[in-house]
Amino acid sequence: MIFRGQIETWLWKDGHRQVIVAYLAAIGLFVLGSIFIRGFFGWGHILAIASTAGFVGIVGIGQTFTLITGGIDLSVAYMLNFGALLITGITLGSNHQLLLGAVVVAVVAALTGLVNGVGITILKIPPLIMTLSMNSILEGAALLYSNGTPQGASPPLLTTLATGAGPLGIPWMVWFWAVVAVLVLLLFRRTVFGRWTYASGSAPRASWLSGIPVNRVVIFVYVVSAIAAALAGLLLAGYSGQAYFGMGDSYQLASVAVAVIGGTSILGGKGNYLGTIAGALILTTLTSLLEVLNVGASMESMLYGVVIIAMMLVNRERQSS
Amino acid sequence: MRMSPWLKNEYLIYGILLVLLVTYVILNHSLLSVFQIQSLITSSAPYFLVGLGESIVIIAGGIDLSIGYMVSLTCVVVATTAATVGVPLALLVGAAAGLINGLLITHFRLSALVTTLATGSFFFGIALHILPTPGGSVAPWISTIAENNLGPIPLVAFVLGLILVLTWIVYYRTPTGRYLFAVGDNLEGARQSGIDEKRIRVGSYVAAGLLAALAGIFLAGQTSSGDPNIGTPFTLNAIVIAVLGGTSLAGGVGSIGGVVAASFVLTVISDIIFLTNASSYLQYIVSGGILVLVLGLSQGVRIVRSISRHSEGRQVRQG
Amino acid sequence: MNERLLTAEHIEKRFGATVALQDASLEVTSGQVHALLGENGAGKSTMMKILAGYYKPDRGMLTIDDRHLADLSHWSTRAATRAGVVAVYQELSLSSHLTVAENLFLGVETTTLKLAQGLISPRDRAKRARELLLSCDLSDIEPNAIVGELSLATQQMVEVVKALTRHPRVLLLDEATSSLPEDYVQKLFRIVQRLKEAGVAILFVSHRLDEIDHFADQATIFRDGINVGTMDAPFDRQTLIDLMAGRAVQHRATSIAPTVNYDSAPLISAHKLILKESHDPITIDIWGGEVVGVAGLEGHGQQEFLLSLFGAYHPVGGTIRVLGSVVRHPEPRRMISRGVVLVPQNRKTEALHLNLSIQENVALMGLPGMARAGWIDSRKEREHVTELVDRLAVRRTRLDDPASSLSGGNQQKLVFAKVLLTKPRVLLLVDPMRGVDVATKTALFDIIRDLAKAGTAIVLYSSDTSELVGVATRVLVFYEYHVVTTLVGSHITNETLVDAAFHRKEKAIRAHVSVAQE
């Protein structure tokens, strides 16, 4: 009975309904695809979608929480790309240097996030300009690092992680994403820091007056975002077996899209990573529908735009009513 | 034109431009040749066009992250349509794209940032759909305007000059121009003064769309082809030029001269990078770094000043 | 000759649970200067903003020139301007980066400054601006000056002249003189005089009683959102003050039994606190068990004083001590960890996170105390929150509902619960009863008394001075960013407070009060 009460409470909580709707939409889309497209339905395809959704889902960690603080991170595209270039360049396709490579990538990402965060909080540079500029700086840094030609290849371990099948026949990628997701949910739902993140985005002045170190919270969120993007870069390098320029471009907008679809408010203070996961599943299902219809990258790009605008319009109606 | 606080910002960009030009001349070991000046103007032209468009939007209190993709879209439109309709159609497409942005932002009250990010993706998708890889063909007269000179003066300079004069007249001699500044400066005050603020804000996005279309047409002419990826770097550069040129992100402040100077600055920097045989990849770092550096330094100076003023005040009072 | 220009009848306006105006009526006549008086929060500004079209009233009727406007759903600033009702706001409506001339004619260029091609002639515009300024005896204002570079007082005058370019028939001046030096006040009233002779009706709000004596032909007094009297000049000051203050003192005069132990160290002290450049310093010690009231007209430094004690406002100079030791670089976080908490004025933007849940709001300030190594102890959190929410009798359905789902009064209880969770030594309250219903008010006052009895030091600023009567053990009265008067014990009455706030330096009152800071 207590358990049932808790579920009811959870369902009642503001924002959770939106998350549930997002999951229903993901299922609905899949069913729709299964009805109209031959061969769409199947356990294998479900796993494939979940696995592919993991990449944008992990980039979406950063976007969800920077949006919750009232900002945005537009440097994820080249953070991801730089991370991928670094790991293939350092490891040169062998597992031996993987740990070193991962540490280097983590340090570079943390520093990038730190610079973003300090620029935004202390130097008061608007998040948009700070992170968009950082994206260009990272692009330059990535080009300089690789001298325009990506070197090396992904270590086999990463390739296995990104493409291999794990226990119960479920891809390692899905297991990995699930673990990351649980950690993220715990961090933002169960810790003081997580509570402070929501508070800082919801009402910055009230947060400061409540004794929250708002600047530090925001800086840390940008560090998390950069690390998440770089992590997605490692996985994507593993998936492709190598790194190439432009591999992060489509994740810029896709990461915003999955957060917004999952109910994260672009005005800050509202959002939930559970929703972003649903958003990633929806976007990936839509993309795979388009792939079957063979419409190509152009439609994907248009789709991202339309989906974001549509979600903002829907949420706007909800707010005004 | 007159003394005002933002003129100081403008002086900064003029100073930067001067220093860069001197550097360029020194590295070049001779004064600028006519050809170099011509190429400076032609390479700055698209930067100037998108920078001006972005500046107009920011003056009115908005932001446009779709401007680069509007350049791509219109470039592709010119390269894939018949010679006679290409230019007017591209302008129409640019205006329509700006109108979509403006209506979504003002009438549906959506965030300008995320809306233009999303519409940008949409415009890019259309561009890719029309022309997946660089190609197409462009009417010869467009290439002529984009590349040829009349005597020593590039033809495109006349177009830019005309736009400069028109913008100046609108800014400083028409009520609409004054409303543009008033709306970005104090939205509520402008509304109280009886200004139709929505019309002005939508208009600013349409103007940005038209200027992006001109840049797209120019680039198509310059390369004699269409390229769906050509506009990608222009979004950041447009913002960099607008803000370096003295446009305040808070709205209500901006100048034409600053935008001109800032677009030259970006071109001269890439010329210097070329001259010194430095890696061309530095261009990306400069594009990204310059604005952050300028904004960061100005805030840093402000922080230092306020700290020193504060502690001074304390000492005096306590002493 | 003087006909009725504008009549407002039965105007009602609510902001959430707060009733700003209830059944308020007003009538202005052409060629008359009409003063609107009342204490802070009496509804004067709301009335002005409704007349100007800035707010739509919830109920009521406006009549302009015999034209009845019963349906006010399309009432807007534009509609008001068209009808000849033009306001000069206290908050500036100017565009600070445009010139004086540009601002003066903003929005009315096309009809007044049109060349054949529809272009503006800046020279012509400047000339017209100069003529207009000259006619207002303001030739020292340069039409081509950038507005943002002018002093606030000059900007305020530009605001007045801007209203004239809209050809007002009814001119609304909402505390237009509050930031003006004496010579500008004289110039303003000469403008007013000229308009009056031209048949314009002027309605103005002012806190300076001598201005009202000099310039007003009629005065209407508002109290608690209703018109409590209209009279013609000459006015009797005492009657005005009595009407403004004179509510039946509905106070539960359960004065606090003084449990203050002055031998112990003061809980919080301010030493030579200078709130604004070239204003007098404030030095004060506050002991546990005291309820120190802070009063005065709005905007005379009361809020800055409380925020300074909390480290949320940087004074020009001075130090803050908690329990005798100096707090370096005071900041809310440092003050909270020393047991000093603040209930800010603006519930919606400063005190609460409306889209966070009730529980998250209440727990926010005391969160570090309910966590181990950064992990929130959920059970502890729930217990603490439930206990406080019950103690304050917050009416709610679930602790997981967003704070925005509560009524204004319950939201304010939530704010109290939030600060009390930290078990504060010093409680700073910035106008905590604004917009709160009577029942909640009583409950909150009971809590304040209980806390004081238990040894908490309380500093209470209220814009409604009558709230301080019967609660405060002493009251600091602010005027121009320093304490002009300190009232103690039985000398704290509605009359002495209103008088002191208006800074009347008459002996009769002086006799009752002890001047602050010997």
Short mmCIF file of C-alpha atoms in Angstrom, two decimals, chain B residues 34-161:
data_model
loop_
_atom_site.label_atom_id
_atom_site.label_comp_id
_atom_site.label_asym_id
_atom_site.label_seq_id
_atom_site.Cartn_x
_atom_site.Cartn_y
_atom_site.Cartn_z
CA VAL B 34 44.84 48.00 -55.40
CA PHE B 35 44.24 44.32 -55.90
CA GLN B 36 44.60 43.61 -52.20
CA ILE B 37 42.13 46.34 -51.33
CA GLN B 38 39.71 45.00 -53.93
CA SER B 39 39.96 41.51 -52.53
CA LEU B 40 39.60 42.84 -49.00
CA ILE B 41 36.29 44.40 -49.98
CA THR B 42 35.01 41.37 -51.88
CA SER B 43 35.94 38.92 -49.15
CA SER B 44 34.40 41.14 -46.48
CA ALA B 45 31.13 41.56 -48.37
CA PRO B 46 29.28 38.45 -47.13
CA TYR B 47 30.56 39.00 -43.60
CA PHE B 48 29.27 42.55 -43.70
CA LEU B 49 25.87 41.50 -45.01
CA VAL B 50 25.21 38.85 -42.34
CA GLY B 51 26.80 41.01 -39.64
CA LEU B 52 24.47 43.88 -40.48
CA GLY B 53 21.47 41.55 -40.49
CA GLU B 54 22.39 40.10 -37.11
CA SER B 55 23.05 43.59 -35.78
CA ILE B 56 19.55 44.75 -36.75
CA VAL B 57 17.99 41.79 -34.95
CA ILE B 58 20.10 42.33 -31.84
CA ILE B 59 19.35 46.07 -31.78
CA ALA B 60 15.66 45.18 -31.64
CA GLY B 61 16.39 42.92 -28.67
CA GLY B 62 16.47 39.53 -30.41
CA ILE B 63 19.02 37.03 -31.70
CA ASP B 64 19.14 35.01 -34.92
CA LEU B 65 21.03 31.71 -34.97
CA SER B 66 19.53 30.71 -38.31
CA ILE B 67 21.27 33.39 -40.33
CA GLY B 68 24.05 31.12 -41.64
CA TYR B 69 21.54 28.53 -42.80
CA MET B 70 19.47 31.19 -44.53
CA VAL B 71 22.67 32.03 -46.43
CA SER B 72 23.03 28.34 -47.41
CA LEU B 73 19.40 28.04 -48.42
CA THR B 74 19.35 31.14 -50.61
CA CYS B 75 22.72 30.25 -52.14
CA VAL B 76 21.30 26.89 -53.16
CA VAL B 77 18.09 28.47 -54.45
CA VAL B 78 20.02 30.82 -56.76
CA ALA B 79 22.15 27.97 -58.08
CA THR B 80 19.24 25.69 -58.91
CA THR B 81 16.68 28.01 -60.47
CA ALA B 82 16.49 29.68 -63.84
CA ALA B 83 18.69 32.73 -64.31
CA THR B 84 15.77 35.12 -64.50
CA VAL B 85 13.96 34.12 -61.32
CA GLY B 86 16.94 33.10 -59.17
CA VAL B 87 17.65 36.40 -57.48
CA PRO B 88 14.10 37.55 -56.75
CA LEU B 89 13.20 34.05 -55.59
CA ALA B 90 16.19 33.92 -53.25
CA LEU B 91 15.25 37.29 -51.79
CA LEU B 92 11.70 36.10 -51.35
CA VAL B 93 12.89 32.93 -49.63
CA GLY B 94 15.15 34.96 -47.33
CA ALA B 95 12.31 37.31 -46.41
CA ALA B 96 9.94 34.39 -45.83
CA ALA B 97 12.46 32.63 -43.62
CA GLY B 98 12.91 35.82 -41.59
CA LEU B 99 9.13 36.20 -41.38
CA ILE B 100 8.79 32.67 -39.97
CA ASN B 101 11.39 33.47 -37.32
CA GLY B 102 9.79 36.79 -36.48
CA LEU B 103 6.25 35.46 -36.20
CA LEU B 104 7.22 32.47 -34.07
CA ILE B 105 9.21 34.68 -31.71
CA THR B 106 6.91 37.67 -31.36
CA HIS B 107 3.42 36.30 -31.92
CA PHE B 108 3.88 32.91 -30.31
CA ARG B 109 6.31 34.31 -27.77
CA LEU B 110 8.91 31.55 -28.18
CA SER B 111 12.51 31.91 -27.13
CA ALA B 112 14.46 33.58 -29.94
CA LEU B 113 17.52 31.49 -29.20
CA VAL B 114 15.96 28.03 -29.45
CA THR B 115 13.49 29.02 -32.16
CA THR B 116 16.18 30.24 -34.55
CA LEU B 117 18.36 27.28 -33.65
CA ALA B 118 15.47 25.03 -34.72
CA THR B 119 14.44 26.98 -37.81
CA GLY B 120 18.12 27.08 -38.78
CA SER B 121 18.14 23.30 -38.82
CA PHE B 122 14.94 23.38 -40.84
CA PHE B 123 16.38 25.79 -43.43
CA PHE B 124 19.55 23.72 -43.61
CA GLY B 125 17.46 20.62 -44.23
CA ILE B 126 15.65 22.31 -47.11
CA ALA B 127 18.97 23.44 -48.57
CA LEU B 128 20.31 19.88 -48.36
CA HIS B 129 17.14 18.57 -49.91
CA ILE B 130 17.39 20.93 -52.88
CA LEU B 131 21.09 20.36 -53.43
CA PRO B 132 22.72 17.57 -51.39
CA THR B 133 26.22 18.31 -52.67
CA PRO B 134 27.82 21.49 -54.06
CA GLY B 135 26.87 22.13 -57.63
CA GLY B 136 24.27 23.85 -59.78
CA SER B 137 24.91 26.84 -61.94
CA VAL B 138 24.62 30.55 -61.47
CA ALA B 139 23.64 33.23 -63.97
CA PRO B 140 26.81 34.83 -65.33
CA TRP B 141 25.71 38.38 -64.48
CA ILE B 142 25.64 37.49 -60.78
CA SER B 143 29.21 36.23 -60.98
CA THR B 144 30.15 39.40 -62.85
CA ILE B 145 28.82 41.59 -60.05
CA ALA B 146 30.44 39.41 -57.42
CA GLU B 147 33.87 39.32 -59.02
CA ASN B 148 34.43 42.14 -61.51
CA ASN B 149 35.50 45.73 -61.02
CA LEU B 150 34.40 49.01 -62.55
CA GLY B 151 37.69 50.81 -62.96
CA PRO B 152 39.46 50.24 -59.66
CA ILE B 153 36.26 49.72 -57.69
CA PRO B 154 34.70 46.26 -57.24
CA LEU B 155 31.13 46.20 -58.50
CA VAL B 156 29.98 44.70 -55.24
CA ALA B 157 31.22 47.83 -53.47
CA PHE B 158 28.45 49.78 -55.18
CA VAL B 159 25.86 47.32 -53.88
CA LEU B 160 27.31 47.50 -50.39
CA GLY B 161 27.45 51.30 -50.59
#
